[in-house]
Amino acid sequence: MSHQRAITLVFAVHGAVAGSFATRIPWIQDQLGLSPGVLGVALLCPAIGAIIGMPMASRLAHRIGERPAIQLLLAMWCGQLALPALAPASVWLFGAMVLFGVTAGMSDVVMNAHAVGLERHLGRSIMTGLHGMWCVGSLAGAGAGMVAAQLGVDARAHFGAVALVLLSVGLVSGRSLFTGRAGAAAPAPRRFVLPSKAIAGIGVVGFCGTFAEGATADWAAVYLTRVTDAGPGVAAASYTIFMLTMASARLVADRFVRRFGPVAVVRCGGSVAATGGVLVVIARTPALGIAGFALLGLGVAAIVPLVFAAAGNAGRTPAEGVAGVATITYLSVLAAPAVTGWTADATSYPVAFAMITGVLVVMTLLAGVLKVRDELPAPAGGFPAPTSAPRGMEEQAQEEHASPASA
């Protein structure tokens, strides 16, 4: 198995764990008798745990190597899938969800940092395709979870079986990851450091993209129900279409990144997403609203992968750069649903999505900060840098002939 196929499977397994868990949240709520408010607090805990864990990820990868770190953290992420379902009371659920988030965030940082180094080794963009496979894994996990829920399978048994399967796939793929360890030239990641100006700028772009992505995912169905009088099935379809367009765009976006560069792709994507936001704001029929959400998914698809890639190249080490920007973007995960809800409550749902559209415009205007990805030399570590960064179609063809095909 090639290095690229191995990291592709790692991303898919990580996404499958997240998708599997999301479908059984109602079972956990019913099992523990949680009120909506208590459940809301529980669902904030993974993001809090991720913010706590992310700064530790780069030091772990530096100490034991990226491949062992990915193997360890992915195994823990799969194993902890069952913890929330085993919680006997809400207080135990909060603790389980925090641990769930710590492992999710740490594994997220290390596998994205590994992907940054692999991009430099191959000399071409693969990051958006990897995030596309994360979406594929998430959709697959969610599909299996929906079947289990429909059949009335106990979530503890469901999670146990899924964890074993995904753990096996993760261990097999982990053996084929790049075996290099950061050498003596690689500086030890610092325990705590404020983001540099470059990382902060990249983080703002990521914050805006994640804000729009998270708010749309949480509020699309509600918007269609309240504003366009859509039925439950049509409203639910808005989220599915949003996710499918985002996953599809990620799977092909690397081709455009190689040809035009990350800045142009982010600017184009931001423009498409903002257009979708305008359609949502003016929509008074379900069809127009769904079209707007589809454009939103298409437009924001490449933002987070390219932000992580840029941050990995802007930091002293890939893991430190990814950890810095990921912490900023996870703050957006915490803020987006609540801010959107408060805005809608104080004004209206169209005004709330007009705010989201404004965030996308800001992101588009700031896209130039991602050019650091092409300007900086390869970060210190186990991956050698290519002699020159690929720019045109001829170079791309040469690279694809010499290296594995992109996922």
Coordinates of C-alpha atoms in Angstrom, one line a residue:
M1 CA 0.0 0.0 0.0
S2 CA 1.4 3.4 -1.0
H3 CA 1.9 6.2 1.6
Q4 CA -0.9 8.2 0.0
R5 CA -3.4 5.4 0.0
A6 CA -2.6 4.7 3.7
I7 CA -3.2 8.3 4.8
T8 CA -6.4 8.3 2.7
L9 CA -7.7 5.4 4.7
V10 CA -6.7 7.1 7.9
F11 CA -8.9 10.1 7.0
A12 CA -11.8 7.9 5.9
V13 CA -11.6 5.9 9.2
H14 CA -11.5 9.2 11.2
G15 CA -14.6 10.4 9.4
A16 CA -16.4 7.1 9.8
V17 CA -16.1 7.3 13.6
A18 CA -17.6 10.8 13.6
G19 CA -20.4 9.8 11.2
S20 CA -21.3 6.7 13.3
F21 CA -21.5 8.7 16.5
A22 CA -23.7 11.5 15.0
T23 CA -26.5 9.1 14.0
R24 CA -26.9 7.6 17.5
I25 CA -27.1 10.9 19.5
P26 CA -30.9 10.5 19.8
W27 CA -30.4 7.0 21.4
I28 CA -28.0 8.5 24.0
Q29 CA -30.5 11.3 24.7
D30 CA -33.3 8.8 25.3
Q31 CA -31.2 6.3 27.2
L32 CA -30.1 9.0 29.8
G33 CA -33.3 11.1 29.6
L34 CA -31.5 14.2 28.7
S35 CA -33.3 17.5 28.2
P36 CA -32.3 19.6 25.0
G37 CA -30.3 21.9 27.2
V38 CA -28.3 19.2 28.8
L39 CA -27.7 17.5 25.5
G40 CA -26.5 20.9 24.1
V41 CA -23.9 21.1 26.8
A42 CA -22.8 17.5 26.1
L43 CA -22.4 18.3 22.4
L44 CA -20.2 21.3 23.3
C45 CA -17.8 19.1 25.3
P46 CA -16.0 17.5 22.2
A47 CA -15.0 20.9 20.9
I48 CA -13.8 21.9 24.3
G49 CA -11.8 18.7 24.5
A50 CA -10.3 19.2 21.1
I51 CA -9.1 22.7 22.0
I52 CA -7.5 21.2 25.1
G53 CA -5.8 18.3 23.3
M54 CA -4.6 20.0 20.1
P55 CA -1.6 21.8 21.6
M56 CA -0.3 18.5 22.9
A57 CA -0.5 16.7 19.6
S58 CA 2.6 18.2 18.0
R59 CA 4.8 17.4 21.0
L60 CA 3.5 13.8 21.0
A61 CA 4.3 13.5 17.2
H62 CA 7.8 14.9 17.8
R63 CA 8.5 12.6 20.7
I64 CA 7.4 9.3 19.2
G65 CA 7.2 10.1 15.5
E66 CA 4.3 10.9 13.2
R67 CA 3.4 7.3 12.2
P68 CA 3.3 5.9 15.8
A69 CA 1.4 9.0 16.9
I70 CA -1.2 8.5 14.2
Q71 CA -1.6 4.8 14.9
L72 CA -2.0 5.4 18.7
L73 CA -4.4 8.3 18.4
L74 CA -6.5 6.7 15.7
A75 CA -6.8 3.5 17.8
M76 CA -7.9 5.6 20.8
W77 CA -10.4 7.5 18.6
C78 CA -11.9 4.3 17.4
G79 CA -11.9 2.7 20.9
Q80 CA -13.5 5.8 22.5
L81 CA -16.5 5.6 20.2
A82 CA -18.4 3.5 22.7
L83 CA -17.6 5.6 25.7
P84 CA -20.6 8.1 25.4
A85 CA -23.0 5.2 25.0
L86 CA -21.7 3.5 28.1
A87 CA -22.1 6.6 30.3
P88 CA -24.6 5.9 33.2
A89 CA -25.5 9.5 33.8
S90 CA -25.1 13.0 32.3
V91 CA -22.0 13.9 34.4
W92 CA -20.2 10.8 33.1
L93 CA -21.4 11.7 29.6
F94 CA -19.7 15.1 29.8
G95 CA -16.4 13.5 30.8
A96 CA -16.7 10.9 28.0
M97 CA -17.4 13.6 25.5
V98 CA -14.4 15.7 26.6
L99 CA -12.1 12.7 26.2
F100 CA -13.8 11.9 22.8
G101 CA -12.9 15.5 21.7
V102 CA -9.3 15.4 23.1
T103 CA -8.6 12.3 21.0
A104 CA -10.4 13.6 18.0
G105 CA -8.5 16.9 18.0
M106 CA -5.1 15.4 18.6
S107 CA -5.5 12.8 15.8
D108 CA -6.9 15.5 13.5
V109 CA -3.8 17.6 14.0
V110 CA -1.3 14.8 13.6
M111 CA -2.9 13.2 10.5
N112 CA -3.2 16.7 8.8
A113 CA 0.4 17.5 9.7
H114 CA 1.5 14.2 8.1
A115 CA -0.5 15.0 5.0
V116 CA 1.3 18.4 4.7
G117 CA 4.6 16.6 4.7
L118 CA 3.4 14.1 2.2
E119 CA 2.2 16.9 -0.1
R120 CA 5.8 18.3 0.0
H121 CA 7.2 14.9 -0.7
L122 CA 5.0 14.3 -3.7
G123 CA 5.2 17.9 -4.9
R124 CA 1.5 18.3 -5.4
S125 CA -1.7 19.0 -3.6
I126 CA -3.6 16.1 -2.1
M127 CA -5.1 17.7 1.0
T128 CA -8.6 18.5 -0.3
G129 CA -8.9 14.9 -1.6
L130 CA -8.0 13.6 1.8
H131 CA -10.7 15.7 3.4
G132 CA -13.1 14.5 0.7
M133 CA -12.4 11.0 1.8
W134 CA -13.1 12.1 5.4
C135 CA -16.5 13.1 4.2
V136 CA -17.0 9.8 2.4
G137 CA -16.1 8.0 5.6
S138 CA -18.5 10.1 7.6
L139 CA -21.3 9.5 5.1
A140 CA -20.6 5.7 5.2
G141 CA -20.6 5.7 9.0
A142 CA -23.8 7.7 9.1
G143 CA -25.4 5.4 6.6
A144 CA -24.6 2.3 8.7
G145 CA -25.8 4.1 11.8
M146 CA -29.1 5.0 10.2
V147 CA -29.6 1.3 9.4
A148 CA -28.7 0.3 12.9
A149 CA -31.1 2.8 14.4
Q150 CA -33.9 1.8 12.1
L151 CA -33.4 -1.9 13.2
G152 CA -33.4 -0.9 16.8
V153 CA -29.8 -2.1 17.5
D154 CA -28.5 -1.1 20.9
A155 CA -25.9 1.8 20.3
R156 CA -23.5 0.1 22.6
A157 CA -23.4 -3.0 20.5
H158 CA -23.4 -0.9 17.3
F159 CA -20.5 1.2 18.5
G160 CA -18.5 -1.8 19.7
A161 CA -18.8 -3.6 16.3
V162 CA -18.0 -0.4 14.3
A163 CA -15.0 0.3 16.6
L164 CA -13.5 -3.1 16.0
V165 CA -13.9 -2.9 12.2
L166 CA -12.5 0.6 12.0
L167 CA -9.7 -0.2 14.4
S168 CA -8.7 -3.1 12.1
V169 CA -8.7 -0.9 9.0
G170 CA -6.8 1.9 10.9
L171 CA -4.1 -0.5 12.1
V172 CA -3.6 -2.0 8.6
S173 CA -3.3 1.4 6.9
G174 CA -1.1 2.7 9.7
R175 CA 1.6 0.2 8.9
S176 CA 2.0 1.8 5.4
L177 CA 2.3 5.4 6.5
F178 CA 5.6 7.2 5.9
T179 CA 8.1 5.7 8.4
G180 CA 10.3 8.8 8.8
R181 CA 10.6 10.6 12.1
A182 CA 11.4 14.3 12.4
G183 CA 15.2 14.6 12.4
A184 CA 17.5 16.6 14.6
A185 CA 16.9 19.6 12.4
A186 CA 13.3 19.7 13.4
P187 CA 12.7 21.9 16.4
A188 CA 10.8 20.6 19.4
P189 CA 7.3 22.0 19.4
R190 CA 6.7 24.6 22.1
R191 CA 4.3 23.8 25.0
F192 CA 2.4 27.0 24.4
V193 CA 2.9 29.9 22.0
L194 CA 0.6 32.6 20.6
P195 CA 0.0 32.2 16.9
S196 CA 2.4 34.0 14.7
K197 CA 1.0 36.7 12.4
A198 CA 1.0 34.3 9.4
I199 CA -0.8 31.6 11.4
A200 CA -3.3 34.1 12.8
G201 CA -4.1 35.4 9.3
I202 CA -4.6 31.8 8.0
G203 CA -6.7 31.1 11.1
V204 CA -9.1 33.9 10.4
V205 CA -9.7 32.5 6.9
G206 CA -10.3 29.1 8.5
F207 CA -12.5 30.6 11.2
C208 CA -14.7 32.2 8.5
G209 CA -15.0 29.0 6.4
T210 CA -15.7 26.8 9.4
F211 CA -18.3 29.4 10.7
A212 CA -20.2 29.2 7.4
E213 CA -19.9 25.4 7.2
G214 CA -21.0 24.8 10.8
A215 CA -23.8 27.3 10.8
T216 CA -25.2 25.9 7.5
A217 CA -25.0 22.3 8.6
D218 CA -26.8 23.1 11.9
W219 CA -29.5 25.5 10.6
A220 CA -30.2 24.5 6.9
A221 CA -33.1 22.2 7.7
V222 CA -34.5 24.7 10.3
Y223 CA -34.3 27.5 7.7
L224 CA -36.2 25.6 5.1
T225 CA -38.9 24.6 7.6
R226 CA -39.4 28.1 9.1
V227 CA -38.8 30.3 6.0
T228 CA -40.0 28.3 3.0
D229 CA -42.6 26.0 4.8
A230 CA -40.7 22.9 3.6
G231 CA -41.8 19.5 5.0
P232 CA -39.6 17.4 7.2
G233 CA -38.3 15.2 4.4
V234 CA -37.4 18.2 2.1
A235 CA -35.8 20.1 5.0
A236 CA -33.7 17.1 5.9
A237 CA -32.6 16.8 2.3
S238 CA -31.0 20.2 2.4
Y239 CA -28.3 19.0 4.8
T240 CA -27.7 15.8 2.8
I241 CA -27.3 17.9 -0.4
F242 CA -25.0 20.3 1.3
M243 CA -22.8 17.5 2.5
L244 CA -22.8 15.7 -0.8
T245 CA -21.8 18.8 -2.8
M246 CA -19.0 19.5 -0.2
A247 CA -17.7 16.0 -0.4
S248 CA -17.8 15.8 -4.2
A249 CA -16.0 19.2 -4.5
R250 CA -13.3 18.1 -2.1
L251 CA -12.6 14.9 -4.1
V252 CA -11.8 16.9 -7.3
A253 CA -10.5 20.2 -5.9
D254 CA -6.8 19.1 -5.8
R255 CA -6.7 19.3 -9.6
F256 CA -7.7 23.0 -9.5
V257 CA -5.2 23.7 -6.6
R258 CA -2.4 22.2 -8.7
R259 CA -3.4 24.3 -11.7
F260 CA -4.3 27.6 -10.2
G261 CA -3.0 27.6 -6.6
P262 CA -4.7 27.7 -3.2
V263 CA -5.4 31.5 -3.2
A264 CA -7.4 31.4 -6.5
V265 CA -9.3 28.3 -5.3
V266 CA -10.3 29.9 -2.0
R267 CA -11.3 33.1 -3.7
C268 CA -13.4 31.2 -6.3
G269 CA -14.9 29.0 -3.6
G270 CA -15.7 32.0 -1.4
S271 CA -17.5 33.7 -4.3
V272 CA -19.5 30.6 -5.1
A273 CA -20.4 30.2 -1.4
A274 CA -21.4 33.8 -1.1
T275 CA -23.6 33.5 -4.1
G276 CA -25.3 30.5 -2.5
G277 CA -25.7 32.6 0.7
V278 CA -27.6 35.3 -1.3
L279 CA -29.9 32.6 -2.8
V280 CA -30.7 31.3 0.7
V281 CA -31.4 34.8 1.9
I282 CA -33.9 35.6 -0.9
A283 CA -35.3 32.0 -1.0
R284 CA -39.0 31.7 -0.2
T285 CA -39.4 28.3 -1.9
P286 CA -37.6 25.0 -0.9
A287 CA -36.1 24.5 -4.3
L288 CA -34.3 27.9 -4.3
G289 CA -33.1 27.4 -0.7
I290 CA -31.7 23.9 -1.5
A291 CA -29.9 25.4 -4.5
G292 CA -28.4 28.0 -2.3
F293 CA -27.2 25.4 0.3
A294 CA -25.8 23.2 -2.5
L295 CA -23.7 26.2 -3.7
L296 CA -22.6 26.9 -0.1
G297 CA -21.4 23.3 0.2
L298 CA -19.6 23.5 -3.1
G299 CA -17.9 26.8 -2.2
V300 CA -16.7 26.1 1.3
A301 CA -15.5 22.6 0.4
A302 CA -11.8 23.4 -0.1
I303 CA -11.4 26.1 2.6
V304 CA -10.5 24.0 5.7
P305 CA -8.1 21.6 3.8
L306 CA -6.2 24.4 2.2
V307 CA -6.1 26.4 5.5
F308 CA -4.6 23.3 7.2
A309 CA -2.1 22.9 4.4
A310 CA -1.1 26.5 4.5
A311 CA -0.7 26.5 8.3
G312 CA 1.4 23.3 8.2
N313 CA 3.8 25.1 5.9
A314 CA 3.8 28.3 7.9
G315 CA 4.6 26.8 11.3
R316 CA 8.1 25.8 12.6
T317 CA 6.8 22.2 12.2
P318 CA 3.7 21.0 10.3
A319 CA 2.1 19.7 13.5
E320 CA 2.7 23.0 15.3
G321 CA 1.2 25.0 12.5
V322 CA -1.8 22.8 12.1
A323 CA -2.4 22.8 15.8
G324 CA -2.3 26.6 16.0
V325 CA -4.8 27.2 13.1
A326 CA -7.0 24.2 14.1
T327 CA -7.5 25.7 17.6
I328 CA -8.7 28.9 16.0
T329 CA -11.1 27.1 13.6
Y330 CA -12.5 25.0 16.5
L331 CA -13.5 28.2 18.3
S332 CA -15.7 28.8 15.2
V333 CA -17.3 25.4 15.8
L334 CA -18.3 26.6 19.2
A335 CA -19.5 30.0 18.1
A336 CA -21.3 29.4 14.8
P337 CA -24.4 27.6 15.9
A338 CA -25.1 29.9 18.9
V339 CA -24.4 33.2 17.1
T340 CA -26.6 32.1 14.2
G341 CA -29.4 31.2 16.5
W342 CA -29.1 34.4 18.5
T343 CA -29.1 36.5 15.3
A344 CA -32.2 34.6 14.0
D345 CA -34.0 35.1 17.3
A346 CA -33.2 38.8 17.5
T347 CA -34.0 39.5 13.8
S348 CA -34.9 36.7 11.4
Y349 CA -33.5 33.7 9.7
P350 CA -32.8 35.5 6.4
V351 CA -30.8 38.2 8.4
A352 CA -28.8 35.4 10.1
F353 CA -27.8 33.9 6.7
A354 CA -27.1 37.4 5.4
M355 CA -24.5 37.6 8.3
I356 CA -23.1 34.3 7.2
T357 CA -22.8 35.6 3.7
G358 CA -20.9 38.6 5.0
V359 CA -18.5 36.3 6.8
L360 CA -17.9 34.5 3.5
V361 CA -17.2 37.8 1.7
V362 CA -14.6 38.6 4.4
M363 CA -13.0 35.2 3.9
T364 CA -12.8 35.7 0.2
L365 CA -11.1 39.1 0.6
L366 CA -8.5 37.6 3.0
A367 CA -7.7 34.6 0.8
G368 CA -4.3 36.1 -0.1
V369 CA -2.8 35.0 3.2
L370 CA -2.7 31.4 1.9
K371 CA 0.0 32.3 -0.5
V372 CA 2.5 31.5 2.3
R373 CA 1.9 27.9 1.3
D374 CA 3.8 28.3 -1.9
E375 CA 6.5 30.7 -0.6
L376 CA 7.9 28.9 2.3
P377 CA 10.5 26.1 2.1
A378 CA 9.6 22.6 3.2
P379 CA 9.2 22.4 7.0
A380 CA 11.9 20.4 8.9
G381 CA 11.0 16.8 9.4
G382 CA 11.0 13.4 7.8
F383 CA 9.8 14.5 4.3
P384 CA 12.2 15.9 1.7
A385 CA 11.1 18.9 -0.3
P386 CA 10.7 18.7 -4.1
T387 CA 13.1 20.7 -6.2
S388 CA 10.4 23.0 -7.3
A389 CA 6.7 23.4 -6.6
P390 CA 4.4 22.2 -9.4
R391 CA 2.6 25.0 -11.3
G392 CA 1.3 23.9 -14.6
M393 CA -0.3 21.0 -16.4
E394 CA 3.0 19.7 -17.7
E395 CA 4.6 19.5 -14.3
Q396 CA 1.4 17.9 -12.9
A397 CA 1.5 15.2 -15.5
Q398 CA 5.1 14.4 -14.7
E399 CA 4.4 14.2 -11.0
E400 CA 1.4 12.0 -11.4
H401 CA 3.4 9.6 -13.6
A402 CA 6.1 9.4 -10.9
S403 CA 3.8 9.2 -7.8
P404 CA 0.5 7.5 -6.8
A405 CA -2.7 8.9 -8.0
S406 CA -4.6 11.3 -5.8
A407 CA -7.6 10.0 -3.9

